mmCIF file of C-alpha atoms and ligand atoms in Angstrom:
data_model
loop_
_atom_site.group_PDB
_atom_site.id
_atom_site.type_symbol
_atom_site.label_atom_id
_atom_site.label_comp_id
_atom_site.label_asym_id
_atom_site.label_seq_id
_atom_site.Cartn_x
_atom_site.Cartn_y
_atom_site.Cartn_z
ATOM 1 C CA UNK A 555 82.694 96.757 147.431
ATOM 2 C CA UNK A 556 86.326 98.496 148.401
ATOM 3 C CA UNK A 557 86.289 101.068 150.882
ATOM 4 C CA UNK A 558 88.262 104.103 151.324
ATOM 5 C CA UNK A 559 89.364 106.117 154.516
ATOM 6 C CA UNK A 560 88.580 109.411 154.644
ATOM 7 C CA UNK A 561 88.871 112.308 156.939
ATOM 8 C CA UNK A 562 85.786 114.440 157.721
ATOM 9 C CA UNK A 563 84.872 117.310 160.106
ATOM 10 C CA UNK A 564 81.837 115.803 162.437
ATOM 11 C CA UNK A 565 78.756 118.056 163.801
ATOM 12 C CA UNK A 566 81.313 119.450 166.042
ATOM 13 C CA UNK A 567 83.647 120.864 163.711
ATOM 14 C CA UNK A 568 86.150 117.917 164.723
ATOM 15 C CA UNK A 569 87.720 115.673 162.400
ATOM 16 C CA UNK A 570 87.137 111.816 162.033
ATOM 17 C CA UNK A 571 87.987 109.297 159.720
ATOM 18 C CA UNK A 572 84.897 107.590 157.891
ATOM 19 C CA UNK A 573 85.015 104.706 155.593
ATOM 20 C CA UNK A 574 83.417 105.646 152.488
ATOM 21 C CA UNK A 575 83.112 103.155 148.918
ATOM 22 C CA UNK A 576 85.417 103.903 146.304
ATOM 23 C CA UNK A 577 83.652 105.658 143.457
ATOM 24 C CA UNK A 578 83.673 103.240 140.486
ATOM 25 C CA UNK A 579 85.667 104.668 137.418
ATOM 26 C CA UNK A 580 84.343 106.244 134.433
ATOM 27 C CA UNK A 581 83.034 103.427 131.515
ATOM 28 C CA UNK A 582 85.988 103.529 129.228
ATOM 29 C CA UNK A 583 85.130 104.690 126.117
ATOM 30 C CA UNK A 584 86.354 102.057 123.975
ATOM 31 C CA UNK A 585 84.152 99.105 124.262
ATOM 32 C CA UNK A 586 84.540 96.348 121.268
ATOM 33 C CA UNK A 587 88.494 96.910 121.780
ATOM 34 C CA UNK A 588 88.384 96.634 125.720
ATOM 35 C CA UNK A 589 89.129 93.081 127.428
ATOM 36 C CA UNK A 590 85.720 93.429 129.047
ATOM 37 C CA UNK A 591 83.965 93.267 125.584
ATOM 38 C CA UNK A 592 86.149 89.580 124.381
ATOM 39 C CA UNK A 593 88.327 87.593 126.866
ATOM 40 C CA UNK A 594 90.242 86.075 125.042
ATOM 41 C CA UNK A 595 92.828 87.009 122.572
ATOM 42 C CA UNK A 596 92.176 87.758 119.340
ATOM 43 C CA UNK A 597 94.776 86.500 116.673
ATOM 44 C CA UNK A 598 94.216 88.242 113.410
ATOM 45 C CA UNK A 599 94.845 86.219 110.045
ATOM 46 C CA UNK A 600 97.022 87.918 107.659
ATOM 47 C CA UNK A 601 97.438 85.708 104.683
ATOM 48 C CA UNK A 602 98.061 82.976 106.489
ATOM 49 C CA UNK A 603 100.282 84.269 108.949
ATOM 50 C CA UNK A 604 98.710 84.176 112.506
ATOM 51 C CA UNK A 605 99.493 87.164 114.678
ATOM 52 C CA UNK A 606 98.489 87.102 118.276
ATOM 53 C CA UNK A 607 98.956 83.167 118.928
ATOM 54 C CA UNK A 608 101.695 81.585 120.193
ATOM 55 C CA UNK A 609 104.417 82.168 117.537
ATOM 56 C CA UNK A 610 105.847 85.443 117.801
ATOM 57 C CA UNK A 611 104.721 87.097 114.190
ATOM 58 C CA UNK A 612 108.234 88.890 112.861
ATOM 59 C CA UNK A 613 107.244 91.537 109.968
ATOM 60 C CA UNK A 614 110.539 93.009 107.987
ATOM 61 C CA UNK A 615 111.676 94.718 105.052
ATOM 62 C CA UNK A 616 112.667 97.951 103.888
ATOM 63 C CA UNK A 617 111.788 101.484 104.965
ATOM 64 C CA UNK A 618 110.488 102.079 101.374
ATOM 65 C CA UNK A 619 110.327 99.927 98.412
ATOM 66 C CA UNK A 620 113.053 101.574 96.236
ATOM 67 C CA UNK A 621 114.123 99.435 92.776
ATOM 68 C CA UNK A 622 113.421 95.688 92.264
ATOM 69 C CA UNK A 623 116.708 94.236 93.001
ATOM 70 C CA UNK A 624 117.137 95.898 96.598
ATOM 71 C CA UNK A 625 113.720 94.747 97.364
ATOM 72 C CA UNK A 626 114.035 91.260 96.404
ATOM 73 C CA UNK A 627 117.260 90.772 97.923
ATOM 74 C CA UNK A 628 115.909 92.176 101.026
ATOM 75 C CA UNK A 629 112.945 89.570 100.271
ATOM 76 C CA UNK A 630 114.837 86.997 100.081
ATOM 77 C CA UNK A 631 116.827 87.125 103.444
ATOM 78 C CA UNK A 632 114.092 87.482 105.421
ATOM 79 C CA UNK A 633 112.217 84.896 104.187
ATOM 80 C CA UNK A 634 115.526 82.462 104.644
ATOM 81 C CA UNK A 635 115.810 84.489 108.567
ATOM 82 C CA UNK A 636 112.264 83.350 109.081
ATOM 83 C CA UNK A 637 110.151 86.368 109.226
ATOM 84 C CA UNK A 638 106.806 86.056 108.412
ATOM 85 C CA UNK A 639 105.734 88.725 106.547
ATOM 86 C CA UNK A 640 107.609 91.430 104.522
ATOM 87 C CA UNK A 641 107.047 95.361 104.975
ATOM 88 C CA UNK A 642 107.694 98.394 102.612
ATOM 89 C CA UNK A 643 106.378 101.585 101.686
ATOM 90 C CA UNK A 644 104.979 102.890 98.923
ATOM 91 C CA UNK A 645 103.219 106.144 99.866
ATOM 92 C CA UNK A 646 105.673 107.437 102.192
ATOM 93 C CA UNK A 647 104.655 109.677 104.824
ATOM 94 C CA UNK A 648 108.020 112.112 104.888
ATOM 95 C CA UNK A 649 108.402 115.215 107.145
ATOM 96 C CA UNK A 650 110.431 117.333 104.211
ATOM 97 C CA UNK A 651 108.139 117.792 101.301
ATOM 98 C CA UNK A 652 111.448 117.605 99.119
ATOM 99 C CA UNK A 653 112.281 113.731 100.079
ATOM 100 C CA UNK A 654 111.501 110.611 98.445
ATOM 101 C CA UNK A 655 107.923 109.647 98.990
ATOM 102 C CA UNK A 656 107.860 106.856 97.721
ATOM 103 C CA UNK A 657 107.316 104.712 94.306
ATOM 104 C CA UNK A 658 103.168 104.741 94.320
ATOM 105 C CA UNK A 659 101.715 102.301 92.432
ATOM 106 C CA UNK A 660 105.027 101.112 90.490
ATOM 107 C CA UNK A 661 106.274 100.444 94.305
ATOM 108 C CA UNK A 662 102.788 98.300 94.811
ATOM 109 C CA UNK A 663 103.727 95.756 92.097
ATOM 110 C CA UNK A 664 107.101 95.559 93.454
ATOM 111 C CA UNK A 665 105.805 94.389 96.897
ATOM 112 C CA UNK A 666 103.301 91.782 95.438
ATOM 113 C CA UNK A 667 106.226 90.810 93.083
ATOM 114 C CA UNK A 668 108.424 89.693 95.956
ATOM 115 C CA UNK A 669 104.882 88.153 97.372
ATOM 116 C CA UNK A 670 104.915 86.017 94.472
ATOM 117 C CA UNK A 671 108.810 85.054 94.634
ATOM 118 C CA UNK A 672 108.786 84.432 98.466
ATOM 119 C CA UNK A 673 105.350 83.496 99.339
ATOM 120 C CA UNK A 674 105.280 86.088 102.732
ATOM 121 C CA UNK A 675 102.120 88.303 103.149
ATOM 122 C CA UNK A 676 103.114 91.669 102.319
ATOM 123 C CA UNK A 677 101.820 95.256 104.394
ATOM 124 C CA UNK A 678 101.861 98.416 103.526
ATOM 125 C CA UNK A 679 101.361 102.274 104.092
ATOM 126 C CA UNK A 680 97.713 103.742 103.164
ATOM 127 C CA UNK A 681 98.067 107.985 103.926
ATOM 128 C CA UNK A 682 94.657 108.877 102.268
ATOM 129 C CA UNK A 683 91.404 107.252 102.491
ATOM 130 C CA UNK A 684 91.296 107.620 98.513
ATOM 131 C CA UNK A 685 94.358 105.539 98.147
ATOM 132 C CA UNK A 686 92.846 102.488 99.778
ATOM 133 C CA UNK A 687 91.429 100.522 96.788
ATOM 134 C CA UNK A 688 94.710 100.755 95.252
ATOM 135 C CA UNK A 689 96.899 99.993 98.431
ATOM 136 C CA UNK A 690 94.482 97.205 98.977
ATOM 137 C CA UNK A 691 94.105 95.597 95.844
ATOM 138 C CA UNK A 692 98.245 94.485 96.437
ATOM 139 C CA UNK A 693 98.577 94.200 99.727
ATOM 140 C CA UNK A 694 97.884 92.048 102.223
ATOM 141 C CA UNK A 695 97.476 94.448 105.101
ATOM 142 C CA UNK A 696 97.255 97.965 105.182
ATOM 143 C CA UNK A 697 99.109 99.897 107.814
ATOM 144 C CA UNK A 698 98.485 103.287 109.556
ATOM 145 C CA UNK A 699 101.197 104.965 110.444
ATOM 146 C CA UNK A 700 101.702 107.365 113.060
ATOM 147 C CA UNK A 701 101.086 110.607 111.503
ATOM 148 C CA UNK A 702 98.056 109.174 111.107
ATOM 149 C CA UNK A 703 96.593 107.441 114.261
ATOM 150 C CA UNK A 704 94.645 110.162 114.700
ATOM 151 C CA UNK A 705 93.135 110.848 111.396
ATOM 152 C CA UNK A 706 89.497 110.032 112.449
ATOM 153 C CA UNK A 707 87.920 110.302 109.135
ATOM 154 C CA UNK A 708 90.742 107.723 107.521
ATOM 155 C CA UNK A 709 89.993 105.529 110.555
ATOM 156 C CA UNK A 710 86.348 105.256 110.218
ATOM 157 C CA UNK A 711 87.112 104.586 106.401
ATOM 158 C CA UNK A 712 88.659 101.662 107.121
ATOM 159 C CA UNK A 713 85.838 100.079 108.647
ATOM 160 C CA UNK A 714 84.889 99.121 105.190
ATOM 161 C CA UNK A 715 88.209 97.298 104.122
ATOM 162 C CA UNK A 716 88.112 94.175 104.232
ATOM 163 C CA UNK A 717 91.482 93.521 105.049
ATOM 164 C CA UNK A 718 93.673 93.759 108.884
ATOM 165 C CA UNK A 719 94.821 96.667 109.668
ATOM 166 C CA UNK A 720 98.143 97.528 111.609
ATOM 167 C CA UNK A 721 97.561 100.611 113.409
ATOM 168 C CA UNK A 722 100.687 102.649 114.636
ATOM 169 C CA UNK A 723 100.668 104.475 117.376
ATOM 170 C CA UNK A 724 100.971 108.004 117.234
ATOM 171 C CA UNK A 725 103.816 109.929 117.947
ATOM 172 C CA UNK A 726 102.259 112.135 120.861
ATOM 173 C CA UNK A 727 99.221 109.535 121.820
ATOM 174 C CA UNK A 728 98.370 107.971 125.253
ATOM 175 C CA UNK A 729 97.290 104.794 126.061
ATOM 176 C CA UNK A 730 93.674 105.730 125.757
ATOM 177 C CA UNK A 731 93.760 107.604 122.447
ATOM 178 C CA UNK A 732 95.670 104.905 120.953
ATOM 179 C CA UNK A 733 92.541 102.302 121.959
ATOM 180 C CA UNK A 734 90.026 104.943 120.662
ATOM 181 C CA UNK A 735 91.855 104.904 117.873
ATOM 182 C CA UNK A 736 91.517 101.172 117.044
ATOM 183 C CA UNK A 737 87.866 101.962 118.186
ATOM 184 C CA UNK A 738 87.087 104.195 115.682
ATOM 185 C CA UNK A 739 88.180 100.785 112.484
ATOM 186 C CA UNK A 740 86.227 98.519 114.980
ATOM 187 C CA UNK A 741 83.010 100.846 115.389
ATOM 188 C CA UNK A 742 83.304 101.323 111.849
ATOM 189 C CA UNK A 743 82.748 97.745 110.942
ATOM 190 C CA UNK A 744 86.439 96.385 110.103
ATOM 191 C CA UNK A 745 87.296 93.616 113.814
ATOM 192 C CA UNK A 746 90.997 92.740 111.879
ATOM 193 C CA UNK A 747 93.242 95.619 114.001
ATOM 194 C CA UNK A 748 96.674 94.629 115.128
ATOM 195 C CA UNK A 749 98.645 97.380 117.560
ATOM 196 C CA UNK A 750 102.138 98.650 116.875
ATOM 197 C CA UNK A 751 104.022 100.944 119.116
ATOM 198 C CA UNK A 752 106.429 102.733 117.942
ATOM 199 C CA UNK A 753 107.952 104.659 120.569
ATOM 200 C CA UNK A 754 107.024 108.351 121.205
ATOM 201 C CA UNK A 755 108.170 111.620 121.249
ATOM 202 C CA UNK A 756 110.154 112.691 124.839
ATOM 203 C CA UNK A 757 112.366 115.375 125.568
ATOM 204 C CA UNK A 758 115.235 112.353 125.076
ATOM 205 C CA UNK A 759 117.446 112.823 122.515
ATOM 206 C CA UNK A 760 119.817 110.396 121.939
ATOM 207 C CA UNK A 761 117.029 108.296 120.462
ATOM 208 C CA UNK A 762 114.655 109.137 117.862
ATOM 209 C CA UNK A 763 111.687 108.553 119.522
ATOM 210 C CA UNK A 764 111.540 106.854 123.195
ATOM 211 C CA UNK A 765 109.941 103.497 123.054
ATOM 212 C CA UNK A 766 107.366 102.570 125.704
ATOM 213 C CA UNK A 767 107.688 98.937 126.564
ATOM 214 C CA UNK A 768 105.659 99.462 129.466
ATOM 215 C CA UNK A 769 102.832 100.210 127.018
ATOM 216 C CA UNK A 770 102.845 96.638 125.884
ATOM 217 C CA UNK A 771 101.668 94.988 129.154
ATOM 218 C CA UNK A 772 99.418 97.565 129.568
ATOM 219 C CA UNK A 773 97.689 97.185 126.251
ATOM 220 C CA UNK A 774 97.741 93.223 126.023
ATOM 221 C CA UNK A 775 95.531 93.922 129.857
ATOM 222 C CA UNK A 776 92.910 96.423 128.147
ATOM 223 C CA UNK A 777 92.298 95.160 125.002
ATOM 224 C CA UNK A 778 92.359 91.091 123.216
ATOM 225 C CA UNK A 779 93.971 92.867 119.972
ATOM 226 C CA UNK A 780 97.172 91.803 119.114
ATOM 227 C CA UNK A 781 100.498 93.964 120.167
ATOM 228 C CA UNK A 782 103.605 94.325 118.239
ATOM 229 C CA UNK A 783 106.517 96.527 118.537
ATOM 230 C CA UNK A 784 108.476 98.709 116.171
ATOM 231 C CA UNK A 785 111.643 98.799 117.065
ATOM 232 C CA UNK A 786 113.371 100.866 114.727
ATOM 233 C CA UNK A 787 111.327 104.030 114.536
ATOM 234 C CA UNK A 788 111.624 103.847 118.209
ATOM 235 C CA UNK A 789 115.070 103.972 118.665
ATOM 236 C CA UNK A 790 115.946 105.360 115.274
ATOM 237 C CA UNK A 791 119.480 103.549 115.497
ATOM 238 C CA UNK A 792 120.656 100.111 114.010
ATOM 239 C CA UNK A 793 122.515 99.719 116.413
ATOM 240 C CA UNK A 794 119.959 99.856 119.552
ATOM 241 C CA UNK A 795 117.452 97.542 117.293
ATOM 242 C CA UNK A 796 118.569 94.248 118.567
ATOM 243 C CA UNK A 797 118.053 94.375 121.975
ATOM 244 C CA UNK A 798 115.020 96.419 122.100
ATOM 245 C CA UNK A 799 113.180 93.763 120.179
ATOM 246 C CA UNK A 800 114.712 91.140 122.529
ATOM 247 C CA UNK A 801 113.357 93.401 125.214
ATOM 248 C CA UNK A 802 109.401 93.483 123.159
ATOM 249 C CA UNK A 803 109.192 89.957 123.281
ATOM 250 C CA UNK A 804 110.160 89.532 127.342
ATOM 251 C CA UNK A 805 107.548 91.984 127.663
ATOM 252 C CA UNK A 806 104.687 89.851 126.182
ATOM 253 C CA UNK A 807 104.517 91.380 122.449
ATOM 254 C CA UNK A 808 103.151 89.766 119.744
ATOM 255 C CA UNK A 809 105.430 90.372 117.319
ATOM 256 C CA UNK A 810 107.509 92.656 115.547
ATOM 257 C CA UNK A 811 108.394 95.446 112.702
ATOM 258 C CA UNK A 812 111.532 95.607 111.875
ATOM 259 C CA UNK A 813 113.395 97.580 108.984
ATOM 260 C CA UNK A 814 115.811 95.142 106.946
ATOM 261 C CA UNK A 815 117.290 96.452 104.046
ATOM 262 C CA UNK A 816 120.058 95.053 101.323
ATOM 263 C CA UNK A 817 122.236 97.922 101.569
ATOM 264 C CA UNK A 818 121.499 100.060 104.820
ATOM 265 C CA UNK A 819 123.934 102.803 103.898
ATOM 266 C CA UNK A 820 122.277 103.460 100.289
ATOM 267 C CA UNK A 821 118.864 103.259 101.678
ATOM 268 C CA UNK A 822 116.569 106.135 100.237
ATOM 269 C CA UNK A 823 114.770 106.601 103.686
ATOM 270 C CA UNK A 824 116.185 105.512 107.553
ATOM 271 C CA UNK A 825 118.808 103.494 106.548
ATOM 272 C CA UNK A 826 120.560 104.716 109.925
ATOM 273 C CA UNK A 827 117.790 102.286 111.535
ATOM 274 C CA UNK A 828 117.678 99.707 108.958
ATOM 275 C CA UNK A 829 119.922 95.893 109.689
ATOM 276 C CA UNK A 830 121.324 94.392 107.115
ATOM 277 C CA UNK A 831 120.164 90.732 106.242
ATOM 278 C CA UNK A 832 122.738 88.974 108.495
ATOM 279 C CA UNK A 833 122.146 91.054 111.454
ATOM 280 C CA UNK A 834 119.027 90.301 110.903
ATOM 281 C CA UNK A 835 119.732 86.344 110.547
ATOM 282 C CA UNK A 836 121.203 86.853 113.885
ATOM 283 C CA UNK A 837 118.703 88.740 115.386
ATOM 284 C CA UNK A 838 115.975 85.812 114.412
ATOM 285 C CA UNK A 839 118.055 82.776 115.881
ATOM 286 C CA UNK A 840 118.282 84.908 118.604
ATOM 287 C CA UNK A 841 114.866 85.465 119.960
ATOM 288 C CA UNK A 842 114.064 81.812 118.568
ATOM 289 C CA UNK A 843 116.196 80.758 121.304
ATOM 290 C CA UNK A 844 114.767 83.168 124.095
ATOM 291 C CA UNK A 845 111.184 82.784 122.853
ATOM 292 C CA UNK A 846 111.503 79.002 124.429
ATOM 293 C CA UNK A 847 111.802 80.956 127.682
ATOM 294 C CA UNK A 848 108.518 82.655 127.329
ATOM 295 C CA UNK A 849 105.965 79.881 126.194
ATOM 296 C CA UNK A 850 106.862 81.223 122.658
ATOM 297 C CA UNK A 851 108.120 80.302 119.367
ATOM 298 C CA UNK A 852 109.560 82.227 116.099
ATOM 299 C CA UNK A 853 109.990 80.860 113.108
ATOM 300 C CA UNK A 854 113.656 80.562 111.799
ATOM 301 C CA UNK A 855 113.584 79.172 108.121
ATOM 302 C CA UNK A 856 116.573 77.041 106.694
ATOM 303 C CA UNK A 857 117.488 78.536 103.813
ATOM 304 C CA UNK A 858 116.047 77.159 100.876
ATOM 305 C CA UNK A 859 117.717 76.944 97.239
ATOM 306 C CA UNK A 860 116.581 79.797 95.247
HETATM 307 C C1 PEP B 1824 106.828 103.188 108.660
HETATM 308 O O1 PEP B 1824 106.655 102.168 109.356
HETATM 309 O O2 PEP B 1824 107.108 103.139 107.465
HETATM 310 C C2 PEP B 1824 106.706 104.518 109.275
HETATM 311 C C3 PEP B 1824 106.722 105.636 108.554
HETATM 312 O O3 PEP B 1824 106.608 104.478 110.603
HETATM 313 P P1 PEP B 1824 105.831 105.487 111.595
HETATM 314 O O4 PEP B 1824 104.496 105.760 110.985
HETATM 315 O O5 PEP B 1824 105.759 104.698 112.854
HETATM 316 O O6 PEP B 1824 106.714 106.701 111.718
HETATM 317 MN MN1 MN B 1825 111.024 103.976 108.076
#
């Protein structure tokens, strides 16, 4: 047992130092999420695409799914970069009531369109508990994004879905609320929960959000679910993408979301954030090389003929 000094007053009224056993912590809270609960690692199957193993898991695509040429396009180059599975919204959760939210269903068919032409496992934005037969019936994964990491009753709807989950983490959470929040889909029955963070709100600035790298070790010690990093909502800026996802995999992520789009400066939602296919390209061959470093690999296609 570990001891601790500390200084009492004896009979006399003097003080003495006595060696007393460090109180044991609190039980955490979360138990089927916590390290104690499974060892290992857990790699959650997404269509095929394994994310929590060895190869780092790179998920990109548009902010929003806007018109079937962009997205394809988009598609396209990061299949031929090597990601591994595309993102794009189709309920978008927007903070002016007056901007694009997003194409709904007609934005669904898109995504499993490009699912068809490019073969990549495709996730997706669920806001409301009574979207997700629809959401799920297209995609392969749904996502929860940060305005929503908190939404209990969506949470323990999920448990039902049988389909992974990629839970964001919320824009004011801790650590700790961030793991009850992945409690809440496991308790509810649903194991498949993969962890993005996505920076969070500080009195910074120059960013949009600040992202935490340091939460990454932290979480890949507490819990066996996978870890990946979001990037561009973190730093909000195109041009600060690049090496912060460098920077997620030297940390120990397990992958990444980043925003890729066609045409960044005609993009109908954070196109400030968003590369464009060859900075993407770039980006891949990039960590490819540096995953080598790390016991890692990513996937960087050849381009095929299309
Ligand atoms: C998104 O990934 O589309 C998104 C809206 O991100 P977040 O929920 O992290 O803001
Ligand atoms: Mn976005």
């Amino acid at each position: 047992m570990s001891m601790i000094h500390e200084v009492e007053l004896n009979t006399e009224g003097l003080p003495q130092v006595v060696m007393k056993p460090i109180p044991t912590p609190e039980k955490p809270a979360f138990n089927l999420v916590s390290r104690e609960s499974h060892a290992e690692d857990s790699i959650i199957d997404v269509g095929g695409v394994r994310i929590g193993g060895r190869e780092f898991a790179v998920i990109a695509g548009p902010c929003s799914v806007e018109d079937e040429e962009s997205l394809m396009t988009t598609a396209l180059s990061v299949r031929d970069a090597g990601g591994s599975m595309m993102r794009g919204g189709a309920f978008k959760p927007r903070t002016s009531p007056y901007s694009f939210q997003g194409l709904g269903e007609t934005g669904l068919k898109l995504l499993s369109r490009a699912k068809d032409v490019t073969g990549l496992p495709v996730v997706t934005e669920v806001m409301d508990a009574g979207e997700i037969d629809l959401v799920g019936g297209y995609a392969d994964m749904l996502q929860i994004g940060s305005r929503n990491s908190q939404n209990f009753s969506l949470l323990k709807s999920l448990g039902r879905v049988d389909k992974p989950i990629l839970l964001k983490r919320g824009l004011m959470t801790t650590i700790d609320e961030f793991l009850n929040s992945a409690e809440y889909i496991l308790a509810a029955g649903n194991p498949r929960v993969v962890l993005c963070e996505r920076g969070i709100r500080t009195f910074e600035t120059a960013t949009r959000n600040t992202l935490d790298l340091s939460a990454v070790p932290i979480l890949k010690e507490r819990t066996h679910l996978p870890v990946i990093v979001d990037p561009s909502h973190a730093v909000g800026d195109n041009r600060y993408v690049c090496p912060l996802a460098k920077a997620a995999l030297a940390v120990g992520a397990d992958g990444l979301m980043v925003e890729v789009h066609a045409h960044p400066e005609q993009a109908k939602c954070d196109g400030k954030q968003s590369l464009d296919p060859e900075t993407f390209r770039r980006l891949m061959e990039e960590l490819s090389t540096m995953a080598v470093h790390f016991g890692r690999s990513v996937k960087v296609a050849s381009p095929s003929p299309r």
